[in-house]
GROMACS .gro file of C-alpha atoms in nm:
model
  213
    1MET     CA    1  -8.764  -5.028  -2.708
    2LYS     CA    2  -8.534  -4.743  -2.816
    3THR     CA    3  -8.758  -4.673  -3.117
    4VAL     CA    4  -9.065  -4.655  -2.893
    5VAL     CA    5  -8.892  -4.406  -2.660
    6ILE     CA    6  -8.789  -4.182  -2.952
    7LEU     CA    7  -9.142  -4.197  -3.098
    8PHE     CA    8  -9.293  -4.102  -2.761
    9PHE     CA    9  -9.047  -3.811  -2.727
   10LEU     CA   10  -9.142  -3.675  -3.071
   11ILE     CA   11  -9.513  -3.703  -2.993
   12PHE     CA   12  -9.454  -3.521  -2.662
   13LEU     CA   13  -9.270  -3.238  -2.838
   14SER     CA   14  -9.536  -3.194  -3.103
   15GLY     CA   15  -9.808  -3.196  -2.840
   16CYS     CA   16  -9.655  -2.956  -2.588
   17SER     CA   17  -9.346  -2.760  -2.680
   18PHE     CA   18  -9.470  -2.583  -2.989
   19LYS     CA   19  -9.806  -2.457  -2.865
   20THR     CA   20  -9.873  -2.089  -2.925
   21PRO     CA   21  -9.893  -1.900  -2.593
   22LYS     CA   22 -10.248  -1.799  -2.507
   23ASN     CA   23 -10.151  -1.434  -2.473
   24GLU     CA   24  -9.941  -1.420  -2.788
   25TRP     CA   25 -10.103  -1.085  -2.876
   26GLN     CA   26  -9.949  -0.932  -2.563
   27TYR     CA   27  -9.599  -1.058  -2.641
   28LYS     CA   28  -9.623  -0.932  -2.998
   29SER     CA   29  -9.754  -0.596  -2.884
   30ALA     CA   30  -9.477  -0.551  -2.628
   31ASN     CA   31  -9.207  -0.656  -2.875
   32ALA     CA   32  -9.341  -0.418  -3.139
   33PHE     CA   33  -9.340  -0.131  -2.889
   34ASN     CA   34  -8.984  -0.207  -2.782
   35SER     CA   35  -8.884  -0.190  -3.147
   36TYR     CA   36  -9.082   0.134  -3.183
   37THR     CA   37  -8.890   0.288  -2.892
   38LYS     CA   38  -8.552   0.220  -3.050
   39ASN     CA   39  -8.655   0.326  -3.400
   40PHE     CA   40  -8.833   0.639  -3.280
   41LEU     CA   41  -8.543   0.761  -3.070
   42SER     CA   42  -8.301   0.675  -3.352
   43SER     CA   43  -8.505   0.879  -3.606
   44ASN     CA   44  -8.596   0.572  -3.811
   45ASP     CA   45  -8.937   0.730  -3.857
   46MET     CA   46  -9.089   0.498  -4.118
   47LEU     CA   47  -8.993   0.188  -3.921
   48ALA     CA   48  -9.114   0.351  -3.599
   49ARG     CA   49  -9.458   0.426  -3.743
   50ASN     CA   50  -9.491   0.066  -3.857
   51ASP     CA   51  -9.381  -0.066  -3.516
   52LEU     CA   52  -9.631   0.153  -3.332
   53SER     CA   53  -9.911   0.050  -3.565
   54ARG     CA   54  -9.832  -0.319  -3.499
   55ALA     CA   55  -9.812  -0.263  -3.124
   56VAL     CA   56 -10.154  -0.098  -3.118
   57LYS     CA   57 -10.307  -0.355  -3.354
   58HIS     CA   58 -10.203  -0.646  -3.130
   59ALA     CA   59 -10.309  -0.463  -2.813
   60LYS     CA   60 -10.655  -0.408  -2.957
   61LYS     CA   61 -10.713  -0.783  -2.981
   62SER     CA   62 -10.810  -0.787  -2.614
   63ALA     CA   63 -11.091  -0.623  -2.416
   64ASN     CA   64 -10.832  -0.571  -2.141
   65LEU     CA   65 -10.706  -0.226  -2.235
   66THR     CA   66 -10.405  -0.220  -2.001
   67GLN     CA   67 -10.154  -0.301  -2.275
   68LEU     CA   68 -10.306  -0.038  -2.505
   69ALA     CA   69 -10.291   0.217  -2.222
   70LYS     CA   70  -9.922   0.137  -2.165
   71ILE     CA   71  -9.854   0.194  -2.534
   72TYR     CA   72 -10.033   0.529  -2.534
   73LEU     CA   73  -9.847   0.643  -2.222
   74GLY     CA   74  -9.516   0.517  -2.362
   75GLU     CA   75  -9.575   0.703  -2.687
   76CYS     CA   76  -9.649   1.018  -2.489
   77ALA     CA   77  -9.336   0.979  -2.275
   78LEU     CA   78  -9.112   0.931  -2.579
   79ASN     CA   79  -9.257   1.242  -2.742
   80ILE     CA   80  -9.182   1.439  -2.426
   81ALA     CA   81  -8.827   1.295  -2.416
   82THR     CA   82  -8.763   1.439  -2.762
   83GLY     CA   83  -8.917   1.780  -2.705
   84VAL     CA   84  -9.259   1.719  -2.859
   85GLU     CA   85  -9.537   1.886  -2.660
   86ASN     CA   86  -9.783   1.617  -2.559
   87GLY     CA   87 -10.075   1.603  -2.319
   88CYS     CA   88 -10.109   1.224  -2.337
   89GLU     CA   89 -10.460   1.265  -2.483
   90LYS     CA   90 -10.477   0.907  -2.613
   91TYR     CA   91 -10.429   0.770  -2.263
   92ALA     CA   92 -10.668   1.024  -2.113
   93ASN     CA   93 -10.940   0.909  -2.354
   94ILE     CA   94 -10.937   0.552  -2.219
   95SER     CA   95 -10.815   0.597  -1.860
   96ASN     CA   96 -11.168   0.589  -1.716
   97LEU     CA   97 -11.203   0.233  -1.848
   98LEU     CA   98 -10.909   0.104  -1.646
   99ASN     CA   99 -10.879   0.203  -1.278
  100ASN     CA  100 -10.501   0.149  -1.276
  101LYS     CA  101 -10.317   0.347  -1.007
  102GLU     CA  102  -9.971   0.278  -1.155
  103LEU     CA  103 -10.065   0.410  -1.500
  104ASP     CA  104 -10.263   0.701  -1.359
  105SER     CA  105  -9.967   0.811  -1.146
  106TYR     CA  106  -9.734   0.794  -1.446
  107TYR     CA  107  -9.983   0.997  -1.650
  108ALA     CA  108  -9.996   1.253  -1.370
  109LEU     CA  109  -9.615   1.277  -1.375
  110MET     CA  110  -9.612   1.324  -1.752
  111THR     CA  111  -9.869   1.602  -1.728
  112ASP     CA  112  -9.716   1.779  -1.427
  113SER     CA  113 -10.014   1.704  -1.205
  114ILE     CA  114  -9.883   1.431  -0.975
  115LYS     CA  115  -9.990   1.432  -0.611
  116LYS     CA  116  -9.765   1.323  -0.327
  117GLU     CA  117  -9.983   1.020  -0.247
  118GLN     CA  118  -9.946   0.896  -0.606
  119ILE     CA  119  -9.566   0.878  -0.598
  120ILE     CA  120  -9.563   0.533  -0.436
  121TYR     CA  121  -9.731   0.392  -0.747
  122LEU     CA  122  -9.465   0.522  -0.987
  123PRO     CA  123  -9.190   0.297  -1.128
  124LYS     CA  124  -8.909   0.287  -0.871
  125ASP     CA  125  -8.672   0.492  -1.089
  126TYR     CA  126  -8.906   0.792  -1.073
  127ARG     CA  127  -9.004   0.805  -0.704
  128LYS     CA  128  -8.721   1.013  -0.553
  129TYR     CA  129  -8.724   1.235  -0.860
  130ALA     CA  130  -9.101   1.298  -0.832
  131LEU     CA  131  -9.067   1.378  -0.460
  132SER     CA  132  -8.793   1.630  -0.539
  133ILE     CA  133  -9.015   1.789  -0.803
  134LYS     CA  134  -9.302   1.821  -0.554
  135LYS     CA  135  -9.064   2.004  -0.320
  136SER     CA  136  -8.933   2.220  -0.608
  137ASP     CA  137  -8.589   2.087  -0.517
  138PHE     CA  138  -8.443   2.081  -0.866
  139LYS     CA  139  -8.085   2.035  -0.746
  140SER     CA  140  -8.190   1.700  -0.597
  141ALA     CA  141  -8.403   1.625  -0.905
  142ASN     CA  142  -8.092   1.653  -1.123
  143LYS     CA  143  -7.907   1.413  -0.893
  144ASN     CA  144  -8.205   1.176  -0.901
  145ILE     CA  145  -8.197   1.174  -1.281
  146LEU     CA  146  -7.828   1.085  -1.292
  147ALA     CA  147  -7.889   0.801  -1.044
  148MET     CA  148  -8.163   0.638  -1.254
  149LYS     CA  149  -8.086   0.290  -1.386
  150ASN     CA  150  -8.316   0.311  -1.687
  151GLN     CA  151  -8.174   0.540  -1.956
  152THR     CA  152  -8.512   0.611  -2.115
  153SER     CA  153  -8.641   0.721  -1.773
  154MET     CA  154  -8.346   0.960  -1.753
  155MET     CA  155  -8.435   1.112  -2.089
  156VAL     CA  156  -8.803   1.152  -2.005
  157SER     CA  157  -8.734   1.300  -1.661
  158SER     CA  158  -8.480   1.544  -1.801
  159ALA     CA  159  -8.724   1.671  -2.061
  160LEU     CA  160  -8.996   1.721  -1.799
  161ILE     CA  161  -8.774   1.976  -1.620
  162LYS     CA  162  -8.573   2.096  -1.918
  163ASN     CA  163  -8.565   2.457  -1.793
  164LYS     CA  164  -8.428   2.344  -1.455
  165LEU     CA  165  -8.172   2.100  -1.589
  166SER     CA  166  -7.807   2.152  -1.502
  167LYS     CA  167  -7.541   2.156  -1.772
  168LYS     CA  168  -7.390   1.844  -1.616
  169THR     CA  169  -7.716   1.651  -1.646
  170ARG     CA  170  -7.781   1.777  -1.998
  171ASP     CA  171  -7.431   1.682  -2.113
  172GLU     CA  172  -7.475   1.334  -1.964
  173ILE     CA  173  -7.807   1.287  -2.145
  174ILE     CA  174  -7.643   1.391  -2.472
  175ARG     CA  175  -7.358   1.147  -2.406
  176ILE     CA  176  -7.591   0.855  -2.335
  177ALA     CA  177  -7.817   0.936  -2.629
  178SER     CA  178  -7.515   0.966  -2.859
  179PHE     CA  179  -7.377   0.632  -2.740
  180ASN     CA  180  -7.709   0.463  -2.819
  181GLY     CA  181  -7.754   0.641  -3.152
  182TYR     CA  182  -8.071   0.815  -3.032
  183LYS     CA  183  -8.056   1.097  -3.286
  184LYS     CA  184  -8.390   1.255  -3.189
  185VAL     CA  185  -8.278   1.296  -2.829
  186VAL     CA  186  -7.935   1.426  -2.929
  187LEU     CA  187  -8.085   1.690  -3.160
  188PHE     CA  188  -8.337   1.800  -2.899
  189TRP     CA  189  -8.072   1.858  -2.635
  190LEU     CA  190  -7.826   2.020  -2.872
  191GLN     CA  191  -8.099   2.264  -2.967
  192GLU     CA  192  -8.173   2.325  -2.599
  193SER     CA  193  -7.802   2.385  -2.539
  194LEU     CA  194  -7.796   2.637  -2.820
  195LYS     CA  195  -8.064   2.846  -2.644
  196SER     CA  196  -7.823   2.926  -2.362
  197SER     CA  197  -7.511   2.948  -2.578
  198ASN     CA  198  -7.409   3.089  -2.914
  199ASP     CA  199  -7.151   2.816  -2.954
  200GLU     CA  200  -7.090   2.774  -3.327
  201LYS     CA  201  -6.969   2.417  -3.270
  202ILE     CA  202  -7.311   2.317  -3.136
  203GLU     CA  203  -7.483   2.483  -3.430
  204LYS     CA  204  -7.254   2.305  -3.671
  205LYS     CA  205  -7.323   1.968  -3.507
  206ILE     CA  206  -7.695   2.029  -3.548
  207ASP     CA  207  -7.649   2.112  -3.916
  208ILE     CA  208  -7.443   1.796  -3.970
  209LEU     CA  209  -7.701   1.576  -3.797
  210ASN     CA  210  -7.976   1.740  -4.003
  211ASN     CA  211  -7.777   1.661  -4.320
  212ASN     CA  212  -7.733   2.029  -4.403
  213LEU     CA  213  -7.354   1.990  -4.422
   0.00000   0.00000   0.00000
């Protein structure tokens, strides 16, 4: 009887537990993009390019373009977070195939064109910040950034208002980026700091991080 029970258990495992999930492409795409985020921000450029390529490749296995749109918007946001001018053209090229209010509102935020009625569709971390921006209340926007739970959201939001960012907020972004080893973000904000200061220590840090010393 014991042998029969064990045999049945093994058959059950082989029949159920090891099945490939039907949306495996989506899991693989999301995992590749998460890896891309870390490698991109950490200046592991070769690894980041490979991660992004894999994320897009898996996303393009489906006629549902939502995952691909998320990747394109995420890529745009990370470029903005590191000081790279970006109009999110890749997302714009496919947005008319989606009809997704959440993604459209995020795109509008990234391109400084968000309307008040779109704010409700933003990720929760961004809502108070976006409302402050609409009111041109940058003092509150800085406070909103520092209150965000998601660190990547903090970095993106800070870059979107880089000319209105307080020294306190900028220093906190540099601290968080440094803690995580996000070299691209650190360099961007050190360079921004240098624009308002001739501090030789900041310049030397930039040279060290760029391997010039």
